Amino acid sequence: KFHDTVMNGAELIKPGDQIISCSFSATVCSALIQASAAGRSFAALIVDEQSQAQGLKYGEMMASALQAGGVGCDLVAEDRLDSIQGVSLGLVGADSVLSDGSLINGYPSLQLARTCFERQIPFYCLCESHKLASSYPPLPLEEGFDLIPATYVTAVVTEKGIISFP
């Protein structure tokens, strides 16, 4: 399942793309590494969150994993997100995908999704199908997590392909 999800995610990435992501997702990292290994040249930007939930800097973890996999990337401070230019694709993982297509993912996913939506930049979630949930989560969410409305999400990519929600 993981391999197929990674391969489907890598197919989203086209030569010349500027990808933006945040939080940490092994699936997103693997898809970017796979796309790079397939010879697609692209730029990767990772949002460096300023709040440190549980003392961890997930943006830095993601950037380190990408660099270890041979993918060059730049960290962008969360408060500079509005000034980013040239982004062609937003790509995040998910802790859960709700039945209406909303996502639960690490902070600052909501801010990133909203920015992509406002700029009409496609925003995809990449995760395995076992993360598709049938019910709503208990609210409030745990600290460090965001609820991203389905209206901000272009589609969810799993090992089964692309899933769009109404």
Short mmCIF file of the C-alpha atoms (twelve columns), coordinates in Angstrom:
data_MODEL
# 
_entry.id   MODEL 
# 
loop_
_atom_site.group_PDB 
_atom_site.id 
_atom_site.type_symbol 
_atom_site.label_atom_id 
_atom_site.label_alt_id 
_atom_site.label_comp_id 
_atom_site.label_asym_id 
_atom_site.label_seq_id 
_atom_site.Cartn_x 
_atom_site.Cartn_y 
_atom_site.Cartn_z 
_atom_site.pdbx_PDB_model_num 
ATOM 1   C CA . LYS A 1   0.000   0.000  0.000   1 
ATOM 2   C CA . PHE A 2   2.689   2.491  1.010   1 
ATOM 3   C CA . HIS A 3   4.680   1.967  -2.206  1 
ATOM 4   C CA . ASP A 4   1.600   2.452  -4.410  1 
ATOM 5   C CA . THR A 5   0.619   5.596  -2.484  1 
ATOM 6   C CA . VAL A 6   4.138   6.991  -2.925  1 
ATOM 7   C CA . MET A 7   4.136   6.211  -6.655  1 
ATOM 8   C CA . ASN A 8   0.708   7.826  -7.137  1 
ATOM 9   C CA . GLY A 9   1.867   10.898 -5.225  1 
ATOM 10  C CA . ALA A 10  5.078   11.157 -7.235  1 
ATOM 11  C CA . GLU A 11  2.979   11.273 -10.413 1 
ATOM 12  C CA . LEU A 12  1.491   14.606 -9.270  1 
ATOM 13  C CA . ILE A 13  4.907   16.241 -9.486  1 
ATOM 14  C CA . LYS A 14  5.837   17.683 -12.859 1 
ATOM 15  C CA . PRO A 15  9.201   19.054 -14.021 1 
ATOM 16  C CA . GLY A 16  9.534   22.695 -13.000 1 
ATOM 17  C CA . ASP A 17  6.995   22.487 -10.165 1 
ATOM 18  C CA . GLN A 18  7.519   24.374 -6.952  1 
ATOM 19  C CA . ILE A 19  6.058   22.172 -4.216  1 
ATOM 20  C CA . ILE A 20  5.180   23.461 -0.759  1 
ATOM 21  C CA . SER A 21  4.523   21.281 2.273   1 
ATOM 22  C CA . CYS A 22  4.544   21.433 6.056   1 
ATOM 23  C CA . SER A 23  4.539   19.260 9.157   1 
ATOM 24  C CA . PHE A 24  6.147   15.839 8.570   1 
ATOM 25  C CA . SER A 25  4.922   13.054 6.329   1 
ATOM 26  C CA . ALA A 26  7.011   10.010 5.460   1 
ATOM 27  C CA . THR A 27  4.664   9.452  2.519   1 
ATOM 28  C CA . VAL A 28  5.142   12.962 1.127   1 
ATOM 29  C CA . CYS A 29  8.925   12.725 1.661   1 
ATOM 30  C CA . SER A 30  9.031   9.397  -0.154  1 
ATOM 31  C CA . ALA A 31  6.928   10.728 -3.053  1 
ATOM 32  C CA . LEU A 32  9.230   13.732 -3.498  1 
ATOM 33  C CA . ILE A 33  12.314  11.507 -3.321  1 
ATOM 34  C CA . GLN A 34  10.739  9.143  -5.879  1 
ATOM 35  C CA . ALA A 35  9.883   12.010 -8.254  1 
ATOM 36  C CA . SER A 36  13.447  13.305 -7.990  1 
ATOM 37  C CA . ALA A 37  14.879  9.819  -8.593  1 
ATOM 38  C CA . ALA A 38  12.667  9.575  -11.695 1 
ATOM 39  C CA . GLY A 39  14.480  12.613 -13.079 1 
ATOM 40  C CA . ARG A 40  11.849  15.282 -12.439 1 
ATOM 41  C CA . SER A 41  13.443  18.584 -11.515 1 
ATOM 42  C CA . PHE A 42  11.389  20.614 -9.039  1 
ATOM 43  C CA . ALA A 43  11.792  22.943 -6.081  1 
ATOM 44  C CA . ALA A 44  10.579  22.024 -2.602  1 
ATOM 45  C CA . LEU A 45  9.622   24.494 0.114   1 
ATOM 46  C CA . ILE A 46  8.879   23.332 3.644   1 
ATOM 47  C CA . VAL A 47  7.091   25.609 6.094   1 
ATOM 48  C CA . ASP A 48  9.039   25.893 9.328   1 
ATOM 49  C CA . GLU A 49  6.406   26.190 12.032  1 
ATOM 50  C CA . GLN A 50  7.017   28.651 14.819  1 
ATOM 51  C CA . SER A 51  5.029   26.888 17.517  1 
ATOM 52  C CA . GLN A 52  6.832   23.842 18.798  1 
ATOM 53  C CA . ALA A 53  4.140   21.355 19.752  1 
ATOM 54  C CA . GLN A 54  5.722   18.743 22.011  1 
ATOM 55  C CA . GLY A 55  9.071   20.467 21.448  1 
ATOM 56  C CA . LEU A 56  9.491   19.010 17.946  1 
ATOM 57  C CA . LYS A 57  10.056  21.018 14.771  1 
ATOM 58  C CA . TYR A 58  8.296   18.903 12.147  1 
ATOM 59  C CA . GLY A 59  9.184   21.200 9.254   1 
ATOM 60  C CA . GLU A 60  12.869  20.805 10.067  1 
ATOM 61  C CA . MET A 61  12.409  17.020 10.337  1 
ATOM 62  C CA . MET A 62  10.788  16.972 6.884   1 
ATOM 63  C CA . ALA A 63  13.559  19.104 5.351   1 
ATOM 64  C CA . SER A 64  16.234  16.844 6.880   1 
ATOM 65  C CA . ALA A 65  14.537  13.701 5.553   1 
ATOM 66  C CA . LEU A 66  14.271  15.203 2.063   1 
ATOM 67  C CA . GLN A 67  17.899  16.311 2.053   1 
ATOM 68  C CA . ALA A 68  18.989  12.854 3.253   1 
ATOM 69  C CA . GLY A 69  17.040  11.430 0.296   1 
ATOM 70  C CA . GLY A 70  18.801  13.705 -2.171  1 
ATOM 71  C CA . VAL A 71  16.030  16.290 -2.569  1 
ATOM 72  C CA . GLY A 72  17.103  19.888 -2.145  1 
ATOM 73  C CA . CYS A 73  14.624  22.030 -0.273  1 
ATOM 74  C CA . ASP A 74  14.319  25.356 1.477   1 
ATOM 75  C CA . LEU A 75  12.727  26.080 4.829   1 
ATOM 76  C CA . VAL A 76  10.295  28.990 4.834   1 
ATOM 77  C CA . ALA A 77  9.281   30.665 8.074   1 
ATOM 78  C CA . GLU A 78  5.590   30.299 8.807   1 
ATOM 79  C CA . ASP A 79  5.151   34.072 9.072   1 
ATOM 80  C CA . ARG A 80  6.549   34.453 5.511   1 
ATOM 81  C CA . LEU A 81  3.987   32.124 3.943   1 
ATOM 82  C CA . ASP A 82  1.961   35.010 2.483   1 
ATOM 83  C CA . SER A 83  4.998   36.327 0.602   1 
ATOM 84  C CA . ILE A 84  5.852   33.061 -1.180  1 
ATOM 85  C CA . GLN A 85  5.711   33.330 -4.973  1 
ATOM 86  C CA . GLY A 86  5.684   30.745 -7.764  1 
ATOM 87  C CA . VAL A 87  4.233   27.795 -5.862  1 
ATOM 88  C CA . SER A 88  2.479   25.340 -8.184  1 
ATOM 89  C CA . LEU A 89  1.414   22.552 -5.794  1 
ATOM 90  C CA . GLY A 90  0.652   22.110 -2.097  1 
ATOM 91  C CA . LEU A 91  1.190   18.581 -0.793  1 
ATOM 92  C CA . VAL A 92  0.668   17.297 2.748   1 
ATOM 93  C CA . GLY A 93  0.103   14.000 4.491   1 
ATOM 94  C CA . ALA A 94  -2.730  13.355 6.921   1 
ATOM 95  C CA . ASP A 95  -3.275  11.841 10.310  1 
ATOM 96  C CA . SER A 96  -6.864  11.270 9.220   1 
ATOM 97  C CA . VAL A 97  -9.196  12.054 6.316   1 
ATOM 98  C CA . LEU A 98  -12.785 12.532 7.434   1 
ATOM 99  C CA . SER A 99  -15.827 11.281 5.553   1 
ATOM 100 C CA . ASP A 100 -16.515 14.739 4.094   1 
ATOM 101 C CA . GLY A 101 -12.951 15.091 2.767   1 
ATOM 102 C CA . SER A 102 -11.683 17.296 5.592   1 
ATOM 103 C CA . LEU A 103 -8.205  16.499 6.885   1 
ATOM 104 C CA . ILE A 104 -6.563  16.315 10.257  1 
ATOM 105 C CA . ASN A 105 -2.871  17.051 9.981   1 
ATOM 106 C CA . GLY A 106 -0.096  18.761 11.887  1 
ATOM 107 C CA . TYR A 107 0.164   22.496 12.301  1 
ATOM 108 C CA . PRO A 108 0.411   24.755 10.181  1 
ATOM 109 C CA . SER A 109 -1.501  22.699 7.591   1 
ATOM 110 C CA . LEU A 110 -4.638  24.846 7.861   1 
ATOM 111 C CA . GLN A 111 -2.718  28.049 7.142   1 
ATOM 112 C CA . LEU A 112 -0.942  26.403 4.197   1 
ATOM 113 C CA . ALA A 113 -4.194  24.975 2.780   1 
ATOM 114 C CA . ARG A 114 -5.956  28.342 3.125   1 
ATOM 115 C CA . THR A 115 -3.078  30.142 1.389   1 
ATOM 116 C CA . CYS A 116 -3.123  27.639 -1.488  1 
ATOM 117 C CA . PHE A 117 -6.918  27.914 -1.777  1 
ATOM 118 C CA . GLU A 118 -6.832  31.726 -1.868  1 
ATOM 119 C CA . ARG A 119 -4.191  31.624 -4.619  1 
ATOM 120 C CA . GLN A 120 -5.917  28.827 -6.577  1 
ATOM 121 C CA . ILE A 121 -2.932  26.507 -6.086  1 
ATOM 122 C CA . PRO A 122 -3.865  22.799 -6.129  1 
ATOM 123 C CA . PHE A 123 -3.602  21.347 -2.613  1 
ATOM 124 C CA . TYR A 124 -3.394  17.558 -2.329  1 
ATOM 125 C CA . CYS A 125 -3.319  15.175 0.593   1 
ATOM 126 C CA . LEU A 126 -1.194  12.055 0.179   1 
ATOM 127 C CA . CYS A 127 -1.944  9.138  2.507   1 
ATOM 128 C CA . GLU A 128 -2.843  5.470  2.618   1 
ATOM 129 C CA . SER A 129 -6.526  4.539  2.454   1 
ATOM 130 C CA . HIS A 130 -6.575  3.194  6.021   1 
ATOM 131 C CA . LYS A 131 -6.491  6.855  7.129   1 
ATOM 132 C CA . LEU A 132 -9.915  7.460  5.577   1 
ATOM 133 C CA . ALA A 133 -12.226 7.739  8.582   1 
ATOM 134 C CA . SER A 134 -15.973 7.339  8.700   1 
ATOM 135 C CA . SER A 135 -16.741 9.757  11.507  1 
ATOM 136 C CA . TYR A 136 -15.786 13.130 12.873  1 
ATOM 137 C CA . PRO A 137 -12.983 13.397 15.435  1 
ATOM 138 C CA . PRO A 138 -13.501 14.458 19.009  1 
ATOM 139 C CA . LEU A 139 -13.128 18.205 19.350  1 
ATOM 140 C CA . PRO A 140 -11.094 20.013 20.375  1 
ATOM 141 C CA . LEU A 141 -8.205  18.487 18.481  1 
ATOM 142 C CA . GLU A 142 -4.986  17.696 20.289  1 
ATOM 143 C CA . GLU A 143 -2.491  20.544 20.450  1 
ATOM 144 C CA . GLY A 144 -0.412  20.796 17.297  1 
ATOM 145 C CA . PHE A 145 -3.111  19.517 14.932  1 
ATOM 146 C CA . ASP A 146 -5.296  21.358 12.432  1 
ATOM 147 C CA . LEU A 147 -8.665  20.543 10.897  1 
ATOM 148 C CA . ILE A 148 -8.521  21.467 7.216   1 
ATOM 149 C CA . PRO A 149 -11.935 21.934 5.555   1 
ATOM 150 C CA . ALA A 150 -12.599 19.821 2.469   1 
ATOM 151 C CA . THR A 151 -13.173 22.993 0.432   1 
ATOM 152 C CA . TYR A 152 -9.421  23.667 0.656   1 
ATOM 153 C CA . VAL A 153 -8.451  20.170 -0.525  1 
ATOM 154 C CA . THR A 154 -8.225  19.476 -4.262  1 
ATOM 155 C CA . ALA A 155 -8.157  15.704 -3.738  1 
ATOM 156 C CA . VAL A 156 -6.754  12.902 -1.608  1 
ATOM 157 C CA . VAL A 157 -4.233  10.558 -3.229  1 
ATOM 158 C CA . THR A 158 -4.015  6.994  -1.893  1 
ATOM 159 C CA . GLU A 159 -2.705  3.651  -3.124  1 
ATOM 160 C CA . LYS A 160 -6.058  3.277  -4.912  1 
ATOM 161 C CA . GLY A 161 -5.647  6.517  -6.881  1 
ATOM 162 C CA . ILE A 162 -7.101  10.002 -6.607  1 
ATOM 163 C CA . ILE A 163 -10.212 10.468 -4.474  1 
ATOM 164 C CA . SER A 164 -12.241 13.652 -4.879  1 
ATOM 165 C CA . PHE A 165 -14.900 14.703 -2.414  1 
ATOM 166 C CA . PRO A 166 -18.019 16.671 -3.429  1 
# 
